[in-house]
């Protein structure tokens, strides 16, 4: 979630801009209805600012937010101001100042991890009448301004669905996973994926490779090729932009599962499905509340049950069995069925969860282990 380049571009209103092109235009966006709240937003008018650490059309983290921004532009009375390729430096402060002073933004979403502290914290203190929201759970009522807060889509639920589809798609019982860093949020996605795999195919093994960086295309390509050479015929990932992983696997004839946004068009032969953040639900809801003069929640999170994650439509790589099982799992998650039924062992044989936990239990935020069925280490 970081970027060292600074080649910023500003987008206003309903303009897509050539940086995104057909990648956003081709993405499926489901409509969300907010009734009277949306009407009040139209009456008062709301300007929303979104800041991206990378290009909006990256087939990953930034694109997931940009797809939601495009959906937000369809809400009457809402103007959207976007700026891409903003590094996690004082550039954040300058961008926020511009959005507020020049564009009149009353709601600002800073979508990269390093934007929060000190930059969004400082700006929230300076502009107490503007609402600031960040896609993490970093906000604390004891330390931070009340016009600042966090929102989060629990993508591990969709990775669990990915795992179910993967477990029913492999012929070698070897499934590769390319991940960025061994931190809790990444481990949760890997482990949820493995839980899905093992539920439908106990004989399958998830072979894990860490690249060490959020975005490292060369290493991602090398890791993908190494996994395929080792017999993994299905490849999944958690990196900022899965483009290289998906394209490399497709070229080698392996099947793939996506992360963050839709990568379906990158793999017309082998794509199965993908785990997508549905930030649209958050952005439309918050814009409507600001327009209606309502106080925004300081913490806002959810998964399938709150329409905050979604699975990419099935591709040519998905068998009928995988489609049916994945669809059934989504229905169960929407109904609140837990993933973590326990007891759960780590891949070293230690019991790490002695009982079952709900899908939003805080204990799941602190993962520092890999579950049984994952071949890999944290070192």
Short mmCIF file of C-alpha atoms in Angstrom, two decimals:
data_model
loop_
_atom_site.label_atom_id
_atom_site.label_comp_id
_atom_site.label_asym_id
_atom_site.label_seq_id
_atom_site.Cartn_x
_atom_site.Cartn_y
_atom_site.Cartn_z
CA UNK A 1 0.00 0.00 0.00
CA UNK A 2 2.82 2.38 -0.74
CA UNK A 3 4.16 4.11 -3.81
CA UNK A 4 7.37 6.05 -4.32
CA UNK A 5 6.40 7.81 -7.55
CA UNK A 6 4.40 11.03 -7.65
CA UNK A 7 2.74 11.55 -11.00
CA UNK A 8 -0.54 12.90 -9.74
CA UNK A 9 -3.68 13.45 -11.78
CA UNK A 10 -6.91 15.10 -10.65
CA UNK A 11 -10.33 13.87 -11.77
CA UNK A 12 -13.55 15.78 -11.13
CA UNK A 13 -17.23 15.02 -11.39
CA UNK A 14 -18.06 12.13 -13.70
CA UNK A 15 -14.82 12.14 -15.68
CA UNK A 16 -13.15 8.74 -15.85
CA UNK A 17 -9.84 9.88 -17.31
CA UNK A 18 -7.55 7.97 -19.64
CA UNK A 19 -5.54 6.48 -16.78
CA UNK A 20 -8.35 4.04 -16.08
CA UNK A 21 -9.88 3.57 -19.52
CA UNK A 22 -11.81 0.41 -20.16
CA UNK A 23 -10.70 -1.33 -16.96
CA UNK A 24 -13.24 0.57 -14.90
CA UNK A 25 -15.79 0.88 -17.66
CA UNK A 26 -15.85 -2.91 -17.95
CA UNK A 27 -16.22 -3.58 -14.23
CA UNK A 28 -19.61 -4.71 -12.99
CA UNK A 29 -21.01 -2.40 -10.32
CA UNK A 30 -24.18 -3.40 -8.51
CA UNK A 31 -26.54 -0.52 -7.64
CA UNK A 32 -27.23 0.36 -4.02
CA UNK A 33 -30.40 2.19 -2.99
CA UNK A 34 -30.58 4.70 -0.18
CA UNK A 35 -34.04 6.16 -0.78
CA UNK A 36 -34.76 9.35 1.18
CA UNK A 37 -31.15 9.70 2.30
CA UNK A 38 -29.95 9.85 -1.31
CA UNK A 39 -32.65 12.41 -2.09
CA UNK A 40 -31.45 14.63 0.75
CA UNK A 41 -27.90 14.29 -0.53
CA UNK A 42 -29.15 15.56 -3.87
CA UNK A 43 -30.91 18.49 -2.24
CA UNK A 44 -27.89 19.67 -0.26
CA UNK A 45 -25.04 18.57 -2.50
CA UNK A 46 -21.95 16.72 -1.30
CA UNK A 47 -18.38 16.85 -2.59
CA UNK A 48 -16.36 13.73 -1.84
CA UNK A 49 -12.58 13.51 -2.16
CA UNK A 50 -10.74 10.23 -2.78
CA UNK A 51 -6.96 9.87 -2.65
CA UNK A 52 -5.12 6.90 -4.15
CA UNK A 53 -1.54 5.82 -3.53
CA UNK A 54 -1.21 4.35 -7.03
CA UNK A 55 -2.94 4.43 -10.42
CA UNK A 56 -6.71 3.95 -10.42
CA UNK A 57 -6.48 1.28 -13.10
CA UNK A 58 -4.05 -1.06 -11.32
CA UNK A 59 -6.33 -4.14 -11.35
CA UNK A 60 -5.99 -4.18 -7.58
CA UNK A 61 -6.30 -2.13 -4.38
CA UNK A 62 -6.60 1.28 -6.02
CA UNK A 63 -8.97 0.08 -8.73
CA UNK A 64 -11.31 -1.41 -6.13
CA UNK A 65 -11.72 2.07 -4.64
CA UNK A 66 -11.96 3.70 -8.08
CA UNK A 67 -14.78 1.36 -9.13
CA UNK A 68 -16.65 2.45 -6.00
CA UNK A 69 -15.93 6.11 -6.76
CA UNK A 70 -17.40 5.67 -10.22
CA UNK A 71 -20.55 4.19 -8.69
CA UNK A 72 -20.73 7.11 -6.26
CA UNK A 73 -20.76 9.54 -9.18
CA UNK A 74 -24.14 8.13 -10.21
CA UNK A 75 -25.76 9.47 -7.03
CA UNK A 76 -27.59 12.75 -7.87
CA UNK A 77 -26.07 15.81 -6.20
CA UNK A 78 -22.75 14.14 -5.36
CA UNK A 79 -19.51 15.43 -6.90
CA UNK A 80 -16.41 13.26 -6.68
CA UNK A 81 -12.85 14.60 -6.70
CA UNK A 82 -10.09 12.02 -7.17
CA UNK A 83 -6.31 12.21 -7.10
CA UNK A 84 -4.07 9.26 -7.90
CA UNK A 85 -0.39 8.41 -7.37
CA UNK A 86 -0.17 10.39 -4.12
CA UNK A 87 2.72 9.01 -2.00
CA UNK A 88 2.52 8.54 1.77
CA UNK A 89 4.32 11.84 2.43
CA UNK A 90 3.43 15.52 2.96
CA UNK A 91 1.84 15.20 -0.49
CA UNK A 92 -1.19 13.78 1.32
CA UNK A 93 -1.58 16.98 3.33
CA UNK A 94 -1.30 19.12 0.19
CA UNK A 95 -3.85 17.03 -1.66
CA UNK A 96 -6.37 17.20 1.18
CA UNK A 97 -5.90 20.97 1.47
CA UNK A 98 -6.62 21.32 -2.24
CA UNK A 99 -9.73 19.17 -2.11
CA UNK A 100 -11.16 21.18 0.78
CA UNK A 101 -10.05 24.68 -0.18
CA UNK A 102 -10.49 24.49 -3.97
CA UNK A 103 -13.19 21.88 -4.41
CA UNK A 104 -15.21 22.24 -1.21
CA UNK A 105 -14.93 18.63 -0.13
CA UNK A 106 -16.93 17.82 3.00
CA UNK A 107 -16.00 14.12 3.06
CA UNK A 108 -12.49 12.79 2.34
CA UNK A 109 -11.44 9.16 1.91
CA UNK A 110 -7.70 8.55 2.16
CA UNK A 111 -7.31 5.01 0.87
CA UNK A 112 -3.72 4.04 1.76
CA UNK A 113 -2.40 2.79 5.11
CA UNK A 114 0.28 5.46 5.54
CA UNK A 115 -2.15 8.35 4.98
CA UNK A 116 -3.75 8.00 8.40
CA UNK A 117 -1.06 9.13 10.82
CA UNK A 118 0.04 11.86 10.84
CA UNK A 119 -1.61 13.34 7.75
CA UNK A 120 -5.31 12.54 8.10
CA UNK A 121 -5.13 12.99 11.87
CA UNK A 122 -3.65 16.47 11.39
CA UNK A 123 -6.16 17.48 8.72
CA UNK A 124 -9.10 16.25 10.79
CA UNK A 125 -7.96 18.48 13.64
CA UNK A 126 -7.50 21.44 11.30
CA UNK A 127 -10.89 21.00 9.58
CA UNK A 128 -13.37 19.85 12.25
CA UNK A 129 -16.37 20.37 9.95
CA UNK A 130 -15.02 17.96 7.32
CA UNK A 131 -15.43 14.20 7.73
CA UNK A 132 -12.35 12.00 7.16
CA UNK A 133 -12.46 8.23 6.78
CA UNK A 134 -9.69 5.66 6.31
CA UNK A 135 -10.01 1.97 5.24
CA UNK A 136 -8.58 0.46 8.42
CA UNK A 137 -9.50 0.08 12.09
CA UNK A 138 -6.72 2.45 13.25
CA UNK A 139 -9.11 5.05 14.66
CA UNK A 140 -9.37 5.19 18.45
CA UNK A 141 -11.79 7.38 20.43
CA UNK A 142 -9.09 7.98 23.04
CA UNK A 143 -6.53 9.39 20.60
CA UNK A 144 -8.21 10.70 17.47
CA UNK A 145 -10.69 13.43 16.43
CA UNK A 146 -14.37 12.50 16.23
CA UNK A 147 -14.60 13.65 12.59
CA UNK A 148 -12.11 10.92 11.70
CA UNK A 149 -12.81 7.20 11.54
CA UNK A 150 -12.30 3.86 9.84
CA UNK A 151 -14.17 1.51 7.55
CA UNK A 152 -13.19 -1.97 6.46
CA UNK A 153 -14.40 -4.72 4.16
CA UNK A 154 -13.64 -8.15 5.61
CA UNK A 155 -12.20 -9.67 2.46
CA UNK A 156 -11.18 -12.86 4.26
CA UNK A 157 -14.77 -14.01 3.76
CA UNK A 158 -14.35 -13.81 -0.01
CA UNK A 159 -10.94 -15.51 0.22
CA UNK A 160 -12.66 -18.36 2.03
CA UNK A 161 -15.01 -18.64 -0.96
CA UNK A 162 -11.97 -18.48 -3.26
CA UNK A 163 -10.51 -21.39 -1.30
CA UNK A 164 -13.61 -23.51 -1.75
CA UNK A 165 -13.54 -22.88 -5.50
CA UNK A 166 -9.79 -23.58 -5.61
CA UNK A 167 -10.08 -26.85 -3.70
CA UNK A 168 -12.57 -28.11 -6.26
CA UNK A 169 -10.52 -26.89 -9.24
CA UNK A 170 -7.08 -28.37 -8.61
CA UNK A 171 -6.05 -31.66 -10.21
CA UNK A 172 -2.65 -31.89 -8.54
CA UNK A 173 -3.91 -31.01 -5.02
CA UNK A 174 -1.26 -28.29 -4.99
CA UNK A 175 -2.49 -24.70 -4.82
CA UNK A 176 -0.03 -21.79 -4.91
CA UNK A 177 -0.47 -18.54 -2.99
CA UNK A 178 1.63 -15.40 -3.58
CA UNK A 179 1.44 -12.94 -0.66
CA UNK A 180 3.09 -9.64 0.19
CA UNK A 181 3.91 -9.56 3.91
CA UNK A 182 3.33 -11.88 6.90
CA UNK A 183 1.17 -9.41 8.84
CA UNK A 184 -2.14 -10.18 10.52
CA UNK A 185 -4.46 -8.90 7.78
CA UNK A 186 -2.63 -10.90 5.11
CA UNK A 187 -2.41 -14.02 7.28
CA UNK A 188 -6.14 -13.86 7.89
CA UNK A 189 -6.82 -13.93 4.14
CA UNK A 190 -4.36 -16.79 3.58
CA UNK A 191 -5.77 -18.79 6.47
CA UNK A 192 -9.39 -18.21 5.45
CA UNK A 193 -8.48 -19.33 1.94
CA UNK A 194 -6.87 -22.49 3.33
CA UNK A 195 -9.93 -23.17 5.51
CA UNK A 196 -12.06 -23.07 2.37
CA UNK A 197 -9.70 -25.35 0.48
CA UNK A 198 -9.55 -27.91 3.27
CA UNK A 199 -13.31 -27.91 3.78
CA UNK A 200 -13.92 -29.34 0.31
CA UNK A 201 -10.56 -31.01 -0.35
CA UNK A 202 -8.66 -32.19 2.76
CA UNK A 203 -5.90 -33.64 0.59
CA UNK A 204 -4.96 -30.31 -0.99
CA UNK A 205 -1.99 -28.23 0.20
CA UNK A 206 -1.61 -24.46 -0.14
CA UNK A 207 2.02 -23.64 -0.99
CA UNK A 208 2.81 -20.11 0.16
CA UNK A 209 5.45 -17.64 -1.03
CA UNK A 210 5.95 -14.15 0.46
CA UNK A 211 7.46 -11.45 -1.77
CA UNK A 212 8.15 -9.02 1.10
CA UNK A 213 6.53 -6.01 -0.61
CA UNK A 214 3.02 -4.81 -1.43
CA UNK A 215 3.99 -4.21 -5.02
CA UNK A 216 6.99 -6.02 -6.49
CA UNK A 217 6.07 -7.18 -10.02
CA UNK A 218 9.36 -8.97 -10.74
CA UNK A 219 9.22 -11.01 -7.53
CA UNK A 220 5.52 -11.71 -8.04
CA UNK A 221 6.21 -13.11 -11.50
CA UNK A 222 9.12 -15.19 -10.25
CA UNK A 223 7.09 -16.57 -7.34
CA UNK A 224 4.21 -17.50 -9.63
CA UNK A 225 6.48 -19.31 -12.07
CA UNK A 226 8.24 -21.14 -9.22
CA UNK A 227 4.94 -22.32 -7.77
CA UNK A 228 3.72 -23.58 -11.13
CA UNK A 229 7.04 -25.34 -11.76
CA UNK A 230 6.52 -27.09 -8.39
CA UNK A 231 3.22 -28.55 -9.58
CA UNK A 232 0.70 -25.98 -8.35
CA UNK A 233 -2.03 -25.82 -10.98
CA UNK A 234 -4.14 -23.16 -9.24
CA UNK A 235 -2.72 -19.79 -8.10
CA UNK A 236 -4.19 -17.27 -5.62
CA UNK A 237 -2.68 -14.12 -4.14
CA UNK A 238 -2.73 -11.15 -1.78
CA UNK A 239 -0.66 -8.34 -3.30
CA UNK A 240 -1.71 -4.79 -4.08
CA UNK A 241 -2.07 -5.41 -7.82
CA UNK A 242 -2.49 -9.07 -8.83
CA UNK A 243 -2.06 -8.25 -12.54
CA UNK A 244 1.38 -9.88 -12.93
CA UNK A 245 0.40 -12.97 -10.92
CA UNK A 246 -2.78 -13.53 -12.93
CA UNK A 247 -1.18 -12.90 -16.33
CA UNK A 248 1.85 -15.06 -15.55
CA UNK A 249 -0.32 -17.97 -14.40
CA UNK A 250 -2.62 -17.64 -17.41
CA UNK A 251 0.35 -17.77 -19.78
CA UNK A 252 1.60 -20.92 -18.04
CA UNK A 253 -1.81 -22.62 -18.24
CA UNK A 254 -2.66 -22.46 -14.53
CA UNK A 255 -6.02 -21.46 -13.10
CA UNK A 256 -6.32 -18.31 -10.98
CA UNK A 257 -8.30 -16.54 -8.26
CA UNK A 258 -8.38 -12.77 -7.86
CA UNK A 259 -7.92 -10.27 -5.04
CA UNK A 260 -9.14 -6.70 -4.32
CA UNK A 261 -10.79 -5.97 -7.71
CA UNK A 262 -11.76 -7.93 -10.81
CA UNK A 263 -8.93 -9.47 -12.82
CA UNK A 264 -11.27 -11.63 -14.91
CA UNK A 265 -10.36 -10.06 -18.24
CA UNK A 266 -6.67 -10.80 -17.66
CA UNK A 267 -7.25 -14.56 -17.72
CA UNK A 268 -9.97 -15.52 -20.20
CA UNK A 269 -9.10 -19.24 -20.02
CA UNK A 270 -8.12 -19.93 -16.42
CA UNK A 271 -9.87 -17.39 -14.18
CA UNK A 272 -12.13 -19.03 -11.58
CA UNK A 273 -13.47 -16.20 -9.36
CA UNK A 274 -12.05 -13.50 -7.09
CA UNK A 275 -12.35 -11.73 -3.75
CA UNK A 276 -13.46 -8.11 -4.26
CA UNK A 277 -13.86 -5.26 -1.80
CA UNK A 278 -17.22 -3.57 -2.32
CA UNK A 279 -16.31 -0.08 -1.12
CA UNK A 280 -19.31 1.24 -3.05
CA UNK A 281 -21.59 0.31 -0.15
CA UNK A 282 -19.52 2.44 2.25
CA UNK A 283 -19.09 5.43 -0.07
CA UNK A 284 -22.74 5.72 -1.04
CA UNK A 285 -23.92 5.30 2.54
CA UNK A 286 -21.50 7.89 3.93
CA UNK A 287 -22.20 10.44 1.18
CA UNK A 288 -25.94 10.09 1.77
CA UNK A 289 -25.52 10.58 5.53
CA UNK A 290 -23.34 13.66 5.08
CA UNK A 291 -25.89 15.09 2.65
CA UNK A 292 -28.67 14.44 5.15
CA UNK A 293 -26.72 16.08 7.97
CA UNK A 294 -26.32 12.82 9.88
CA UNK A 295 -23.32 11.89 12.02
CA UNK A 296 -21.14 9.29 10.36
CA UNK A 297 -20.12 6.19 12.30
CA UNK A 298 -16.49 6.26 13.38
CA UNK A 299 -16.19 2.54 12.73
CA UNK A 300 -17.98 0.79 9.89
CA UNK A 301 -17.21 -2.75 8.77
CA UNK A 302 -18.77 -5.86 7.27
CA UNK A 303 -18.59 -8.72 4.80
CA UNK A 304 -21.11 -10.48 2.58
CA UNK A 305 -23.80 -9.99 5.22
CA UNK A 306 -23.51 -6.20 4.89
CA UNK A 307 -22.91 -6.14 1.13
CA UNK A 308 -19.32 -4.99 1.65
CA UNK A 309 -17.50 -7.80 -0.16
CA UNK A 310 -18.37 -9.66 -3.32
CA UNK A 311 -17.06 -12.45 -5.50
CA UNK A 312 -16.04 -11.79 -9.09
CA UNK A 313 -18.41 -13.53 -11.53
CA UNK A 314 -17.17 -17.02 -12.38
CA UNK A 315 -14.77 -17.36 -15.28
CA UNK A 316 -13.98 -20.15 -17.71
CA UNK A 317 -11.72 -21.84 -15.15
CA UNK A 318 -14.58 -22.59 -12.76
CA UNK A 319 -16.16 -26.02 -12.93
CA UNK A 320 -19.86 -26.50 -12.24
CA UNK A 321 -18.97 -28.18 -8.94
CA UNK A 322 -16.81 -25.22 -7.90
CA UNK A 323 -19.51 -22.73 -8.90
CA UNK A 324 -22.20 -24.51 -6.91
CA UNK A 325 -20.05 -24.91 -3.80
CA UNK A 326 -18.84 -21.30 -3.89
CA UNK A 327 -22.38 -19.99 -4.33
CA UNK A 328 -23.56 -22.09 -1.38
CA UNK A 329 -20.72 -20.74 0.79
CA UNK A 330 -21.64 -17.15 -0.09
CA UNK A 331 -25.24 -17.80 0.93
CA UNK A 332 -24.06 -19.23 4.25
CA UNK A 333 -21.81 -16.23 4.94
CA UNK A 334 -24.63 -13.82 4.14
CA UNK A 335 -26.66 -15.68 6.76
CA UNK A 336 -23.87 -15.27 9.31
CA UNK A 337 -22.44 -18.79 9.34
CA UNK A 338 -18.92 -18.71 10.84
CA UNK A 339 -15.76 -19.75 9.00
CA UNK A 340 -13.82 -20.52 12.18
CA UNK A 341 -15.61 -23.47 13.74
CA UNK A 342 -12.63 -24.77 15.76
CA UNK A 343 -10.60 -26.29 17.06
CA UNK A 344 -8.07 -24.98 14.53
CA UNK A 345 -4.43 -26.05 14.38
CA UNK A 346 -1.48 -24.18 12.96
CA UNK A 347 0.70 -25.79 10.32
CA UNK A 348 3.11 -26.68 13.12
CA UNK A 349 0.42 -28.73 14.88
CA UNK A 350 -0.38 -26.28 17.70
CA UNK A 351 -4.02 -25.57 18.57
CA UNK A 352 -4.42 -21.84 17.86
CA UNK A 353 -8.20 -21.58 18.17
CA UNK A 354 -9.65 -23.92 20.76
CA UNK A 355 -13.27 -23.15 19.92
CA UNK A 356 -15.44 -21.57 17.28
CA UNK A 357 -15.51 -17.81 16.69
CA UNK A 358 -17.86 -15.50 14.81
CA UNK A 359 -16.60 -13.93 11.62
CA UNK A 360 -16.01 -10.55 13.31
CA UNK A 361 -14.52 -11.73 16.58
CA UNK A 362 -11.52 -9.55 17.62
CA UNK A 363 -9.38 -12.65 18.22
CA UNK A 364 -9.20 -13.10 14.45
CA UNK A 365 -7.52 -9.69 14.10
CA UNK A 366 -4.39 -10.97 15.83
CA UNK A 367 -3.32 -13.89 13.66
CA UNK A 368 0.40 -14.62 13.83
CA UNK A 369 0.30 -18.16 12.48
CA UNK A 370 -0.49 -20.21 9.38
CA UNK A 371 -3.18 -22.86 9.66
CA UNK A 372 -2.95 -26.56 8.96
CA UNK A 373 -2.78 -27.21 5.24
CA UNK A 374 -0.50 -24.27 4.42
CA UNK A 375 3.07 -25.13 3.42
CA UNK A 376 5.16 -22.10 4.31
CA UNK A 377 6.71 -20.08 7.12
CA UNK A 378 6.44 -16.55 8.47
CA UNK A 379 10.19 -16.00 8.36
#
